[in-house]
PDB file of C-alpha atoms in Angstrom:
ATOM      1  CA  MET A 803       9.671  28.198  -8.783  1.00  0.00           C
ATOM      2  CA  ILE A 804       6.590  30.608  -7.982  1.00  0.00           C
ATOM      3  CA  ARG A 805       7.419  33.938  -6.554  1.00  0.00           C
ATOM      4  CA  SER A 806       4.718  35.978  -5.135  1.00  0.00           C
ATOM      5  CA  ASP A 807       3.873  39.461  -5.808  1.00  0.00           C
ATOM      6  CA  TRP A 808       5.737  41.024  -3.032  1.00  0.00           C
ATOM      7  CA  HIS A 809       8.977  38.899  -3.712  1.00  0.00           C
ATOM      8  CA  TYR A 810       8.870  39.996  -7.154  1.00  0.00           C
ATOM      9  CA  SER A 811       8.389  43.917  -6.736  1.00  0.00           C
ATOM     10  CA  ARG A 812      11.113  43.735  -4.161  1.00  0.00           C
ATOM     11  CA  THR A 813      13.958  42.205  -6.405  1.00  0.00           C
ATOM     12  CA  LEU A 814      13.112  43.846  -9.775  1.00  0.00           C
ATOM     13  CA  SER A 815      12.802  47.305  -7.603  1.00  0.00           C
ATOM     14  CA  ILE A 816      16.360  46.238  -6.330  1.00  0.00           C
ATOM     15  CA  ARG A 817      17.494  45.692  -9.781  1.00  0.00           C
ATOM     16  CA  VAL A 818      16.529  49.848 -10.872  1.00  0.00           C
ATOM     17  CA  MET A 819      17.954  51.791  -8.061  1.00  0.00           C
ATOM     18  CA  PHE A 820      21.037  52.180  -9.555  1.00  0.00           C
ATOM     19  CA  TRP A 821      19.533  53.504 -12.321  1.00  0.00           C
ATOM     20  CA  CYS A 822      19.185  56.834 -10.873  1.00  0.00           C
ATOM     21  CA  ALA A 823      22.322  58.486 -12.199  1.00  0.00           C
ATOM     22  CA  TRP A 824      24.349  62.012 -11.850  1.00  0.00           C
ATOM     23  CA  TRP A 825      27.977  63.621 -12.978  1.00  0.00           C
ATOM     24  CA  GLY A 826      29.678  66.759 -11.242  1.00  0.00           C
ATOM     25  CA  GLY A 827      30.523  66.865  -7.668  1.00  0.00           C
ATOM     26  CA  THR A 828      29.440  63.240  -7.703  1.00  0.00           C
ATOM     27  CA  THR A 829      29.492  60.897 -10.578  1.00  0.00           C
ATOM     28  CA  VAL A 830      27.120  59.205 -12.355  1.00  0.00           C
ATOM     29  CA  SER A 831      27.379  55.664 -11.800  1.00  0.00           C
ATOM     30  CA  GLY A 832      25.775  52.150 -13.582  1.00  0.00           C
ATOM     31  CA  GLN A 833      26.921  49.458 -11.328  1.00  0.00           C
ATOM     32  CA  PRO A 834      25.677  45.532 -10.402  1.00  0.00           C
ATOM     33  CA  TYR A 835      25.270  46.756  -6.209  1.00  0.00           C
ATOM     34  CA  LEU A 836      23.472  49.347  -4.119  1.00  0.00           C
ATOM     35  CA  ASP A 837      25.104  52.218  -1.845  1.00  0.00           C
ATOM     36  CA  ILE A 838      22.781  52.515   0.701  1.00  0.00           C
ATOM     37  CA  LEU A 839      25.186  54.188   2.729  1.00  0.00           C
ATOM     38  CA  ASN A 840      28.671  55.397   2.080  1.00  0.00           C
ATOM     39  CA  ALA A 841      31.388  57.547   3.059  1.00  0.00           C
ATOM     40  CA  GLY A 842      34.916  58.110   2.114  1.00  0.00           C
ATOM     41  CA  HIS A 843      38.178  59.743   2.595  1.00  0.00           C
ATOM     42  CA  VAL A 844      40.707  60.715  -0.277  1.00  0.00           C
ATOM     43  CA  SER A 845      44.318  61.577   0.531  1.00  0.00           C
ATOM     44  CA  SER A 846      46.601  62.692  -2.499  1.00  0.00           C
ATOM     45  CA  PRO A 847      50.085  64.351  -0.696  1.00  0.00           C
ATOM     46  CA  GLU A 848      50.737  67.668  -1.757  1.00  0.00           C
ATOM     47  CA  ARG A 849      47.647  68.236  -3.192  1.00  0.00           C
ATOM     48  CA  LEU A 850      44.410  67.808  -1.916  1.00  0.00           C
ATOM     49  CA  ALA A 851      42.804  65.591   0.540  1.00  0.00           C
ATOM     50  CA  ARG A 852      38.445  65.051   0.295  1.00  0.00           C
ATOM     51  CA  TRP A 853      36.171  63.422   2.629  1.00  0.00           C
ATOM     52  CA  GLU A 854      32.524  62.580   1.810  1.00  0.00           C
ATOM     53  CA  VAL A 855      29.442  61.030   2.547  1.00  0.00           C
ATOM     54  CA  GLY A 856      26.587  60.049   0.545  1.00  0.00           C
ATOM     55  CA  VAL A 857      23.210  57.993   1.219  1.00  0.00           C
ATOM     56  CA  ASN A 858      20.503  56.816  -1.035  1.00  0.00           C
ATOM     57  CA  VAL A 859      16.699  55.987  -0.257  1.00  0.00           C
ATOM     58  CA  PRO A 860      14.708  54.669  -2.746  1.00  0.00           C
ATOM     59  CA  MET A 861      10.756  54.727  -2.996  1.00  0.00           C
ATOM     60  CA  ASN A 862       8.593  51.730  -4.014  1.00  0.00           C
ATOM     61  CA  LEU A 863       6.058  53.476  -6.069  1.00  0.00           C
ATOM     62  CA  ASP A 864       4.644  50.676  -8.456  1.00  0.00           C
ATOM     63  CA  PRO A 865       4.819  46.702  -8.536  1.00  0.00           C
ATOM     64  CA  LEU A 866       6.682  47.539 -11.955  1.00  0.00           C
ATOM     65  CA  GLY A 867       9.166  48.964 -10.409  1.00  0.00           C
ATOM     66  CA  THR A 868       8.644  52.539 -10.729  1.00  0.00           C
ATOM     67  CA  LEU A 869      11.285  54.468  -8.101  1.00  0.00           C
ATOM     68  CA  PHE A 870      12.150  57.610  -6.243  1.00  0.00           C
ATOM     69  CA  VAL A 871      14.944  57.402  -5.397  1.00  0.00           C
ATOM     70  CA  ILE A 872      16.651  60.299  -2.669  1.00  0.00           C
ATOM     71  CA  SER A 873      20.237  60.540  -2.348  1.00  0.00           C
ATOM     72  CA  PRO A 874      22.073  64.085  -0.279  1.00  0.00           C
ATOM     73  CA  SER A 875      25.450  63.882  -0.133  1.00  0.00           C
ATOM     74  CA  PHE A 876      27.930  66.071   1.140  1.00  0.00           C
ATOM     75  CA  GLU A 877      32.020  66.311   0.056  1.00  0.00           C
ATOM     76  CA  GLN A 878      34.518  68.975   1.716  1.00  0.00           C
ATOM     77  CA  TRP A 879      37.718  69.472  -0.220  1.00  0.00           C
ATOM     78  CA  GLU A 880      41.431  70.621   1.908  1.00  0.00           C
ATOM     79  CA  ILE A 881      43.586  71.978  -1.704  1.00  0.00           C
ATOM     80  CA  ALA A 882      47.320  72.091  -0.187  1.00  0.00           C
ATOM     81  CA  PRO A 883      48.992  75.714  -0.164  1.00  0.00           C
ATOM     82  CA  ARG A 884      51.228  76.449  -3.058  1.00  0.00           C
ATOM     83  CA  GLU A 885      54.507  79.263  -3.240  1.00  0.00           C
ATOM     84  CA  ASP A 886      53.462  82.331  -5.365  1.00  0.00           C
ATOM     85  CA  PRO A 887      54.612  82.142  -8.812  1.00  0.00           C
ATOM     86  CA  MET A 888      55.493  85.166  -8.263  1.00  0.00           C
ATOM     87  CA  HIS A 889      56.773  86.326  -4.484  1.00  0.00           C
ATOM     88  CA  ASN A 890      57.660  83.108  -4.165  1.00  0.00           C
ATOM     89  CA  SER A 891      56.327  82.454  -1.354  1.00  0.00           C
ATOM     90  CA  VAL A 892      53.668  80.270   0.267  1.00  0.00           C
ATOM     91  CA  THR A 893      50.038  80.865   0.532  1.00  0.00           C
ATOM     92  CA  ASN A 894      48.176  81.747   3.605  1.00  0.00           C
ATOM     93  CA  GLY A 895      47.593  78.061   4.047  1.00  0.00           C
ATOM     94  CA  SER A 896      44.863  75.649   2.534  1.00  0.00           C
ATOM     95  CA  GLU A 897      41.720  75.819   0.755  1.00  0.00           C
ATOM     96  CA  VAL A 898      38.149  74.814   1.744  1.00  0.00           C
ATOM     97  CA  LEU A 899      35.808  73.921  -0.562  1.00  0.00           C
ATOM     98  CA  THR A 900      32.444  72.641   0.587  1.00  0.00           C
ATOM     99  CA  GLY A 901      29.672  71.064  -0.799  1.00  0.00           C
ATOM    100  CA  TYR A 902      26.030  70.161  -0.132  1.00  0.00           C
ATOM    101  CA  LEU A 903      24.173  68.088  -2.788  1.00  0.00           C
ATOM    102  CA  LEU A 904      21.095  66.662  -2.671  1.00  0.00           C
ATOM    103  CA  PRO A 905      19.676  64.685  -5.932  1.00  0.00           C
ATOM    104  CA  LEU A 906      16.170  63.441  -6.283  1.00  0.00           C
ATOM    105  CA  THR A 907      16.121  60.530  -9.479  1.00  0.00           C
ATOM    106  CA  TYR A 908      12.198  59.021 -10.655  1.00  0.00           C
ATOM    107  CA  VAL A 909      13.100  56.009 -12.844  1.00  0.00           C
ATOM    108  CA  ARG A 910      10.376  53.845 -14.478  1.00  0.00           C
ATOM    109  CA  THR A 911      10.013  50.865 -16.977  1.00  0.00           C
ATOM    110  CA  LEU A 912       9.619  52.058 -20.646  1.00  0.00           C
ATOM    111  CA  GLY A 913       7.000  49.585 -22.411  1.00  0.00           C
ATOM    112  CA  SER A 914       8.177  45.932 -22.129  1.00  0.00           C
ATOM    113  CA  ARG A 915      11.842  45.895 -24.467  1.00  0.00           C
ATOM    114  CA  GLY A 916      13.849  46.070 -21.828  1.00  0.00           C
ATOM    115  CA  TRP A 917      14.032  49.880 -21.813  1.00  0.00           C
ATOM    116  CA  LYS A 918      14.298  52.671 -18.691  1.00  0.00           C
ATOM    117  CA  MET A 919      14.014  55.969 -17.828  1.00  0.00           C
ATOM    118  CA  ALA A 920      15.613  57.508 -14.918  1.00  0.00           C
ATOM    119  CA  ILE A 921      15.234  61.099 -14.974  1.00  0.00           C
ATOM    120  CA  THR A 922      17.782  63.000 -11.495  1.00  0.00           C
ATOM    121  CA  ALA A 923      16.785  66.763 -10.459  1.00  0.00           C
ATOM    122  CA  ILE A 924      20.527  68.352  -8.787  1.00  0.00           C
ATOM    123  CA  GLY A 925      20.443  71.022  -5.851  1.00  0.00           C
ATOM    124  CA  ARG A 926      23.776  71.816  -5.033  1.00  0.00           C
ATOM    125  CA  TYR A 927      25.151  75.043  -2.461  1.00  0.00           C
ATOM    126  CA  MET A 928      28.888  74.880  -2.660  1.00  0.00           C
ATOM    127  CA  ALA A 929      31.072  77.219  -0.897  1.00  0.00           C
ATOM    128  CA  VAL A 930      34.691  78.532  -1.365  1.00  0.00           C
ATOM    129  CA  GLU A 931      35.410  78.483   2.538  1.00  0.00           C
ATOM    130  CA  ALA A 932      33.049  80.450   3.747  1.00  0.00           C
ATOM    131  CA  PRO A 933      29.467  81.264   2.934  1.00  0.00           C
ATOM    132  CA  HIS A 934      29.420  84.814   2.347  1.00  0.00           C
ATOM    133  CA  ARG A 935      31.639  82.840  -0.907  1.00  0.00           C
ATOM    134  CA  ALA A 936      29.268  79.888  -1.875  1.00  0.00           C
ATOM    135  CA  ASP A 937      26.318  79.580  -4.624  1.00  0.00           C
ATOM    136  CA  TYR A 938      23.185  77.467  -5.393  1.00  0.00           C
ATOM    137  CA  GLN A 939      23.554  75.056  -8.494  1.00  0.00           C
ATOM    138  CA  MET A 940      21.008  73.247 -10.105  1.00  0.00           C
ATOM    139  CA  GLY A 941      21.462  70.695 -13.043  1.00  0.00           C
ATOM    140  CA  GLY A 942      19.907  67.215 -13.394  1.00  0.00           C
ATOM    141  CA  ALA A 943      20.526  64.040 -16.010  1.00  0.00           C
ATOM    142  CA  ILE A 944      18.652  61.731 -17.802  1.00  0.00           C
ATOM    143  CA  VAL A 945      19.475  58.323 -18.443  1.00  0.00           C
ATOM    144  CA  ALA A 946      17.821  55.567 -20.935  1.00  0.00           C
ATOM    145  CA  SER A 947      18.626  51.896 -20.482  1.00  0.00           C
ATOM    146  CA  ARG A 948      18.611  48.894 -22.620  1.00  0.00           C
ATOM    147  CA  VAL A 949      18.490  45.215 -21.168  1.00  0.00           C
ATOM    148  CA  MET A 950      20.142  43.860 -23.420  1.00  0.00           C
ATOM    149  CA  ARG A 951      20.023  40.197 -21.803  1.00  0.00           C
ATOM    150  CA  PRO A 952      20.415  39.498 -18.161  1.00  0.00           C
ATOM    151  CA  THR A 953      23.219  40.199 -17.995  1.00  0.00           C
ATOM    152  CA  LEU A 954      24.222  43.276 -20.522  1.00  0.00           C
ATOM    153  CA  THR A 955      22.860  46.727 -19.951  1.00  0.00           C
ATOM    154  CA  TRP A 956      23.495  49.566 -22.314  1.00  0.00           C
ATOM    155  CA  LYS A 957      22.919  52.962 -21.031  1.00  0.00           C
ATOM    156  CA  PHE A 958      22.411  56.365 -22.896  1.00  0.00           C
ATOM    157  CA  GLY A 959      22.248  59.802 -21.953  1.00  0.00           C
ATOM    158  CA  ALA A 960      23.440  63.526 -21.264  1.00  0.00           C
ATOM    159  CA  TYR A 961      23.859  65.233 -18.031  1.00  0.00           C
ATOM    160  CA  ALA A 962      24.300  68.917 -18.184  1.00  0.00           C
ATOM    161  CA  ASN A 963      24.907  71.740 -14.682  1.00  0.00           C
ATOM    162  CA  ALA A 964      25.102  75.564 -13.911  1.00  0.00           C
ATOM    163  CA  ASP A 965      28.492  75.332 -12.262  1.00  0.00           C
ATOM    164  CA  ALA A 966      30.016  78.642 -11.085  1.00  0.00           C
ATOM    165  CA  PHE A 967      32.611  78.845 -14.082  1.00  0.00           C
ATOM    166  CA  GLY A 968      29.070  78.231 -16.475  1.00  0.00           C
ATOM    167  CA  PHE A 969      26.934  75.887 -18.218  1.00  0.00           C
ATOM    168  CA  PHE A 970      28.601  72.328 -18.265  1.00  0.00           C
ATOM    169  CA  MET A 971      26.925  69.937 -20.819  1.00  0.00           C
ATOM    170  CA  LEU A 972      27.964  65.763 -21.108  1.00  0.00           C
ATOM    171  CA  PRO A 973      26.780  62.910 -23.525  1.00  0.00           C
ATOM    172  CA  LEU A 974      26.545  60.201 -21.247  1.00  0.00           C
ATOM    173  CA  LEU A 975      27.220  56.243 -22.164  1.00  0.00           C
ATOM    174  CA  GLY A 976      27.628  53.590 -19.504  1.00  0.00           C
ATOM    175  CA  VAL A 977      27.435  49.745 -19.792  1.00  0.00           C
ATOM    176  CA  ASP A 978      26.895  47.146 -16.922  1.00  0.00           C
ATOM    177  CA  TRP A 979      27.711  44.041 -18.173  1.00  0.00           C
ATOM    178  CA  ARG A 980      27.946  40.951 -16.254  1.00  0.00           C
ATOM    179  CA  ILE A 981      31.167  38.870 -18.040  1.00  0.00           C
ATOM    180  CA  SER A 982      31.213  36.008 -15.530  1.00  0.00           C
ATOM    181  CA  ASP A 983      29.961  35.147 -11.972  1.00  0.00           C
ATOM    182  CA  ARG A 984      33.137  36.390 -10.874  1.00  0.00           C
ATOM    183  CA  HIS A 985      34.169  39.677 -12.826  1.00  0.00           C
ATOM    184  CA  ASN A 986      31.680  42.804 -13.899  1.00  0.00           C
ATOM    185  CA  LEU A 987      32.798  45.597 -16.277  1.00  0.00           C
ATOM    186  CA  PHE A 988      30.874  48.980 -14.753  1.00  0.00           C
ATOM    187  CA  GLY A 989      30.453  52.773 -15.241  1.00  0.00           C
ATOM    188  CA  MET A 990      29.205  55.611 -16.800  1.00  0.00           C
ATOM    189  CA  LEU A 991      31.967  57.176 -18.980  1.00  0.00           C
ATOM    190  CA  PRO A 992      33.058  59.687 -19.006  1.00  0.00           C
ATOM    191  CA  GLY A 993      32.904  59.479 -14.914  1.00  0.00           C
ATOM    192  CA  ASN A 994      33.995  56.538 -14.431  1.00  0.00           C
ATOM    193  CA  LEU A 995      34.166  52.535 -15.765  1.00  0.00           C
ATOM    194  CA  THR A 996      35.412  49.661 -13.703  1.00  0.00           C
ATOM    195  CA  TYR A 997      35.956  46.325 -13.837  1.00  0.00           C
ATOM    196  CA  GLU A 998      35.913  44.156 -10.278  1.00  0.00           C
ATOM    197  CA  HIS A 999      36.837  40.398  -9.955  1.00  0.00           C
ATOM    198  CA  LYS A1000      35.845  39.082  -6.965  1.00  0.00           C
ATOM    199  CA  THR A1001      38.831  36.898  -5.829  1.00  0.00           C
ATOM    200  CA  THR A1002      36.563  35.439  -2.948  1.00  0.00           C
ATOM    201  CA  SER A1003      32.543  35.802  -0.964  1.00  0.00           C
ATOM    202  CA  TRP A1004      34.490  38.664   0.941  1.00  0.00           C
ATOM    203  CA  LEU A1005      36.862  40.023  -1.605  1.00  0.00           C
ATOM    204  CA  HIS A1006      36.936  41.477  -3.879  1.00  0.00           C
ATOM    205  CA  LEU A1007      39.928  43.334  -6.623  1.00  0.00           C
ATOM    206  CA  GLY A1008      39.812  45.206  -9.683  1.00  0.00           C
ATOM    207  CA  VAL A1009      41.196  49.040 -11.831  1.00  0.00           C
ATOM    208  CA  VAL A1010      38.524  51.978 -11.707  1.00  0.00           C
ATOM    209  CA  TYR A1011      39.050  54.820 -13.616  1.00  0.00           C
ATOM    210  CA  LYS A1012      37.146  58.380 -12.433  1.00  0.00           C
ATOM    211  CA  ALA A1013      36.707  61.423 -13.572  1.00  0.00           C
ATOM    212  CA  ILE A1014      35.011  64.006 -11.255  1.00  0.00           C
ATOM    213  CA  THR A1015      34.462  68.075 -12.683  1.00  0.00           C
ATOM    214  CA  THR A1016      32.878  70.442 -10.055  1.00  0.00           C
ATOM    215  CA  SER A1017      32.730  74.128  -9.015  1.00  0.00           C
ATOM    216  CA  PHE A1018      32.925  75.759  -5.917  1.00  0.00           C
ATOM    217  CA  GLY A1019      31.997  79.137  -4.535  1.00  0.00           C
ATOM    218  CA  THR A1020      29.940  82.263  -6.580  1.00  0.00           C
ATOM    219  CA  ARG A1021      29.119  83.154 -10.966  1.00  0.00           C
ATOM    220  CA  ALA A1022      30.804  86.791 -10.085  1.00  0.00           C
ATOM    221  CA  GLY A1023      33.799  85.264 -10.730  1.00  0.00           C
ATOM    222  CA  ASP A1024      35.157  84.012  -7.182  1.00  0.00           C
ATOM    223  CA  PHE A1025      35.192  80.522  -7.774  1.00  0.00           C
ATOM    224  CA  ARG A1026      37.588  76.808  -7.907  1.00  0.00           C
ATOM    225  CA  ARG A1027      36.644  74.845 -10.883  1.00  0.00           C
ATOM    226  CA  VAL A1028      38.056  71.168 -10.139  1.00  0.00           C
ATOM    227  CA  GLU A1029      39.009  68.756 -12.564  1.00  0.00           C
ATOM    228  CA  GLU A1030      40.542  65.185 -10.691  1.00  0.00           C
ATOM    229  CA  ASN A1031      41.116  62.311 -13.126  1.00  0.00           C
ATOM    230  CA  THR A1032      42.215  58.962 -10.936  1.00  0.00           C
ATOM    231  CA  VAL A1033      43.060  55.846 -12.100  1.00  0.00           C
ATOM    232  CA  GLY A1034      43.701  53.190  -9.280  1.00  0.00           C
ATOM    233  CA  LEU A1035      43.772  49.383  -8.068  1.00  0.00           C
ATOM    234  CA  PHE A1036      40.685  48.627  -5.430  1.00  0.00           C
ATOM    235  CA  ALA A1037      40.340  45.963  -2.730  1.00  0.00           C
ATOM    236  CA  ASP A1038      36.814  45.575  -1.155  1.00  0.00           C
ATOM    237  CA  LEU A1039      37.174  43.200   1.592  1.00  0.00           C
ATOM    238  CA  TYR A1040      33.256  42.358   3.026  1.00  0.00           C
ATOM    239  CA  ALA A1041      33.952  42.362   6.601  1.00  0.00           C
ATOM    240  CA  VAL A1042      30.401  41.852   7.869  1.00  0.00           C
ATOM    241  CA  GLY A1043      26.966  40.673   6.611  1.00  0.00           C
ATOM    242  CA  LYS A1044      26.503  44.055   3.679  1.00  0.00           C
ATOM    243  CA  LEU A1045      29.103  46.102   5.351  1.00  0.00           C
ATOM    244  CA  VAL A1046      32.195  46.540   2.674  1.00  0.00           C
ATOM    245  CA  VAL A1047      35.594  48.404   3.264  1.00  0.00           C
ATOM    246  CA  ARG A1048      37.115  50.106   0.392  1.00  0.00           C
ATOM    247  CA  PHE A1049      41.024  49.625  -0.225  1.00  0.00           C
ATOM    248  CA  GLU A1050      41.674  52.162  -2.776  1.00  0.00           C
ATOM    249  CA  GLY A1051      45.269  53.611  -4.634  1.00  0.00           C
ATOM    250  CA  GLY A1052      46.545  54.802  -8.250  1.00  0.00           C
ATOM    251  CA  HIS A1053      47.762  57.911  -9.642  1.00  0.00           C
ATOM    252  CA  THR A1054      45.890  60.984 -11.373  1.00  0.00           C
ATOM    253  CA  ALA A1055      46.333  62.002 -14.800  1.00  0.00           C
ATOM    254  CA  LEU A1056      45.454  65.478 -16.549  1.00  0.00           C
ATOM    255  CA  SER A1057      44.112  67.241 -13.207  1.00  0.00           C
ATOM    256  CA  ARG A1058      43.563  70.260 -12.535  1.00  0.00           C
ATOM    257  CA  TYR A1059      42.319  73.489  -9.618  1.00  0.00           C
ATOM    258  CA  ARG A1060      41.655  76.455 -11.012  1.00  0.00           C
ATOM    259  CA  GLY A1061      40.527  79.747  -9.601  1.00  0.00           C
ATOM    260  CA  GLY A1062      38.079  82.793 -11.136  1.00  0.00           C
ATOM    261  CA  MET A1063      39.815  86.176 -11.643  1.00  0.00           C
ATOM    262  CA  LEU A1064      37.934  87.035  -7.941  1.00  0.00           C
ATOM    263  CA  ASP A1065      41.025  84.771  -7.173  1.00  0.00           C
ATOM    264  CA  PRO A1066      43.683  86.210  -5.453  1.00  0.00           C
ATOM    265  CA  TRP A1067      46.121  84.772  -7.746  1.00  0.00           C
ATOM    266  CA  TYR A1068      45.004  86.053 -10.778  1.00  0.00           C
ATOM    267  CA  PRO A1069      46.342  89.566 -10.616  1.00  0.00           C
ATOM    268  CA  PRO A1070      50.191  88.224 -11.150  1.00  0.00           C
ATOM    269  CA  ILE A1071      49.393  84.702 -13.328  1.00  0.00           C
ATOM    270  CA  GLY A1072      45.513  84.787 -14.675  1.00  0.00           C
ATOM    271  CA  ASP A1073      44.707  84.576 -18.601  1.00  0.00           C
ATOM    272  CA  GLY A1074      41.051  85.291 -19.419  1.00  0.00           C
ATOM    273  CA  LYS A1075      38.858  83.209 -17.391  1.00  0.00           C
ATOM    274  CA  TYR A1076      40.839  81.120 -14.762  1.00  0.00           C
ATOM    275  CA  VAL A1077      43.897  81.446 -13.055  1.00  0.00           C
ATOM    276  CA  ASP A1078      45.234  78.060 -12.951  1.00  0.00           C
ATOM    277  CA  HIS A1079      47.027  77.563  -9.288  1.00  0.00           C
ATOM    278  CA  ASN A1080      49.495  74.024 -10.735  1.00  0.00           C
ATOM    279  CA  ILE A1081      48.816  71.517  -8.589  1.00  0.00           C
ATOM    280  CA  GLY A1082      50.275  69.078 -10.850  1.00  0.00           C
ATOM    281  CA  ASP A1083      49.379  65.244 -10.502  1.00  0.00           C
ATOM    282  CA  GLY A1084      50.645  62.615  -8.242  1.00  0.00           C
ATOM    283  CA  THR A1085      49.587  59.568  -6.299  1.00  0.00           C
ATOM    284  CA  TYR A1086      46.284  59.248  -4.308  1.00  0.00           C
ATOM    285  CA  ALA A1087      45.316  56.440  -1.592  1.00  0.00           C
ATOM    286  CA  ARG A1088      41.413  56.441  -0.291  1.00  0.00           C
ATOM    287  CA  LEU A1089      39.667  54.663   2.504  1.00  0.00           C
ATOM    288  CA  GLY A1090      36.315  54.069   2.111  1.00  0.00           C
ATOM    289  CA  ILE A1091      33.088  52.347   3.913  1.00  0.00           C
ATOM    290  CA  ALA A1092      29.563  51.251   2.810  1.00  0.00           C
ATOM    291  CA  TYR A1093      26.867  49.331   3.421  1.00  0.00           C
ATOM    292  CA  ARG A1094      26.159  47.793  -0.282  1.00  0.00           C
ATOM    293  CA  VAL A1095      23.407  45.229  -1.867  1.00  0.00           C
ATOM    294  CA  ARG A1096      24.168  43.654  -4.263  1.00  0.00           C
ATOM    295  CA  LEU A1097      22.239  43.864  -7.966  1.00  0.00           C
ATOM    296  CA  ASP A1098      23.644  40.566  -9.725  1.00  0.00           C
ATOM    297  CA  THR A1099      23.363  38.838  -6.869  1.00  0.00           C
ATOM    298  CA  VAL A1100      19.206  39.170  -7.044  1.00  0.00           C
ATOM    299  CA  ARG A1101      19.705  38.808 -11.191  1.00  0.00           C
ATOM    300  CA  ALA A1102      21.436  35.311 -10.726  1.00  0.00           C
ATOM    301  CA  SER A1103      18.752  34.189  -8.076  1.00  0.00           C
ATOM    302  CA  GLU A1104      15.586  35.474 -10.412  1.00  0.00           C
ATOM    303  CA  ARG A1105      17.462  33.334 -13.547  1.00  0.00           C
ATOM    304  CA  ARG A1106      17.325  29.951 -11.495  1.00  0.00           C
TER     305      ARG A1106
END
């Protein structure tokens, strides 16, 4: 069947939209779908709560699949109050951390051997409680992708950011593997990895691992460093059209919440650069909603 140039440009653009990648307050991802709009709430009893909302706006620059993607997002964390280890009293309520993020991604094809490149610049404004306890952060990621076959793509790259606690850099390794029509394995390590099973056309189940490292506040020592690692099960309910509702739950592992030298906790128990708030690990639940475009459906239609 002969496709029009318009249809070819459209489907190719959809295929490469999610090679845009980021890590840190949000996640570097390699996945078989693009969430145009997403929002969610995470609750971990007696530890923290998080609200998040994000948008992906891709713009096709040419018929070969060159893209520019704007991905603004907002996040807010509420860290539960803890007992002061020296005075055995409850601190003054929860701490609220607020972040505004603006990743800008340029994606283009490299030659004709299945290589693509995504370059992302990320601007952040990250605050602890109030605007005077905030600072700007600049970072970015570069990811090269190689399509080994229509159902398997490998991704390699690096992420870096000028965090409030200092310069932070990580290598990246990603995969987008359509194992079969019903099974997918995708993610970008060390940030996330997901196994998805399409139980029915309207219900997808799976296992998801996520690791978040982010920071809020100023580089003068008034900052908070969040390291939240989760492993959980999820159910995606494809409710109406492209609207998807996610139910997710699991447990955290090796998570930490630390402050800098201007943290009120630092004088009694601080050590070196940080003071640990000892929020520990616990169970978590997440409820999310997204407007989702499936990329593996596009790939399947292209092979016919």
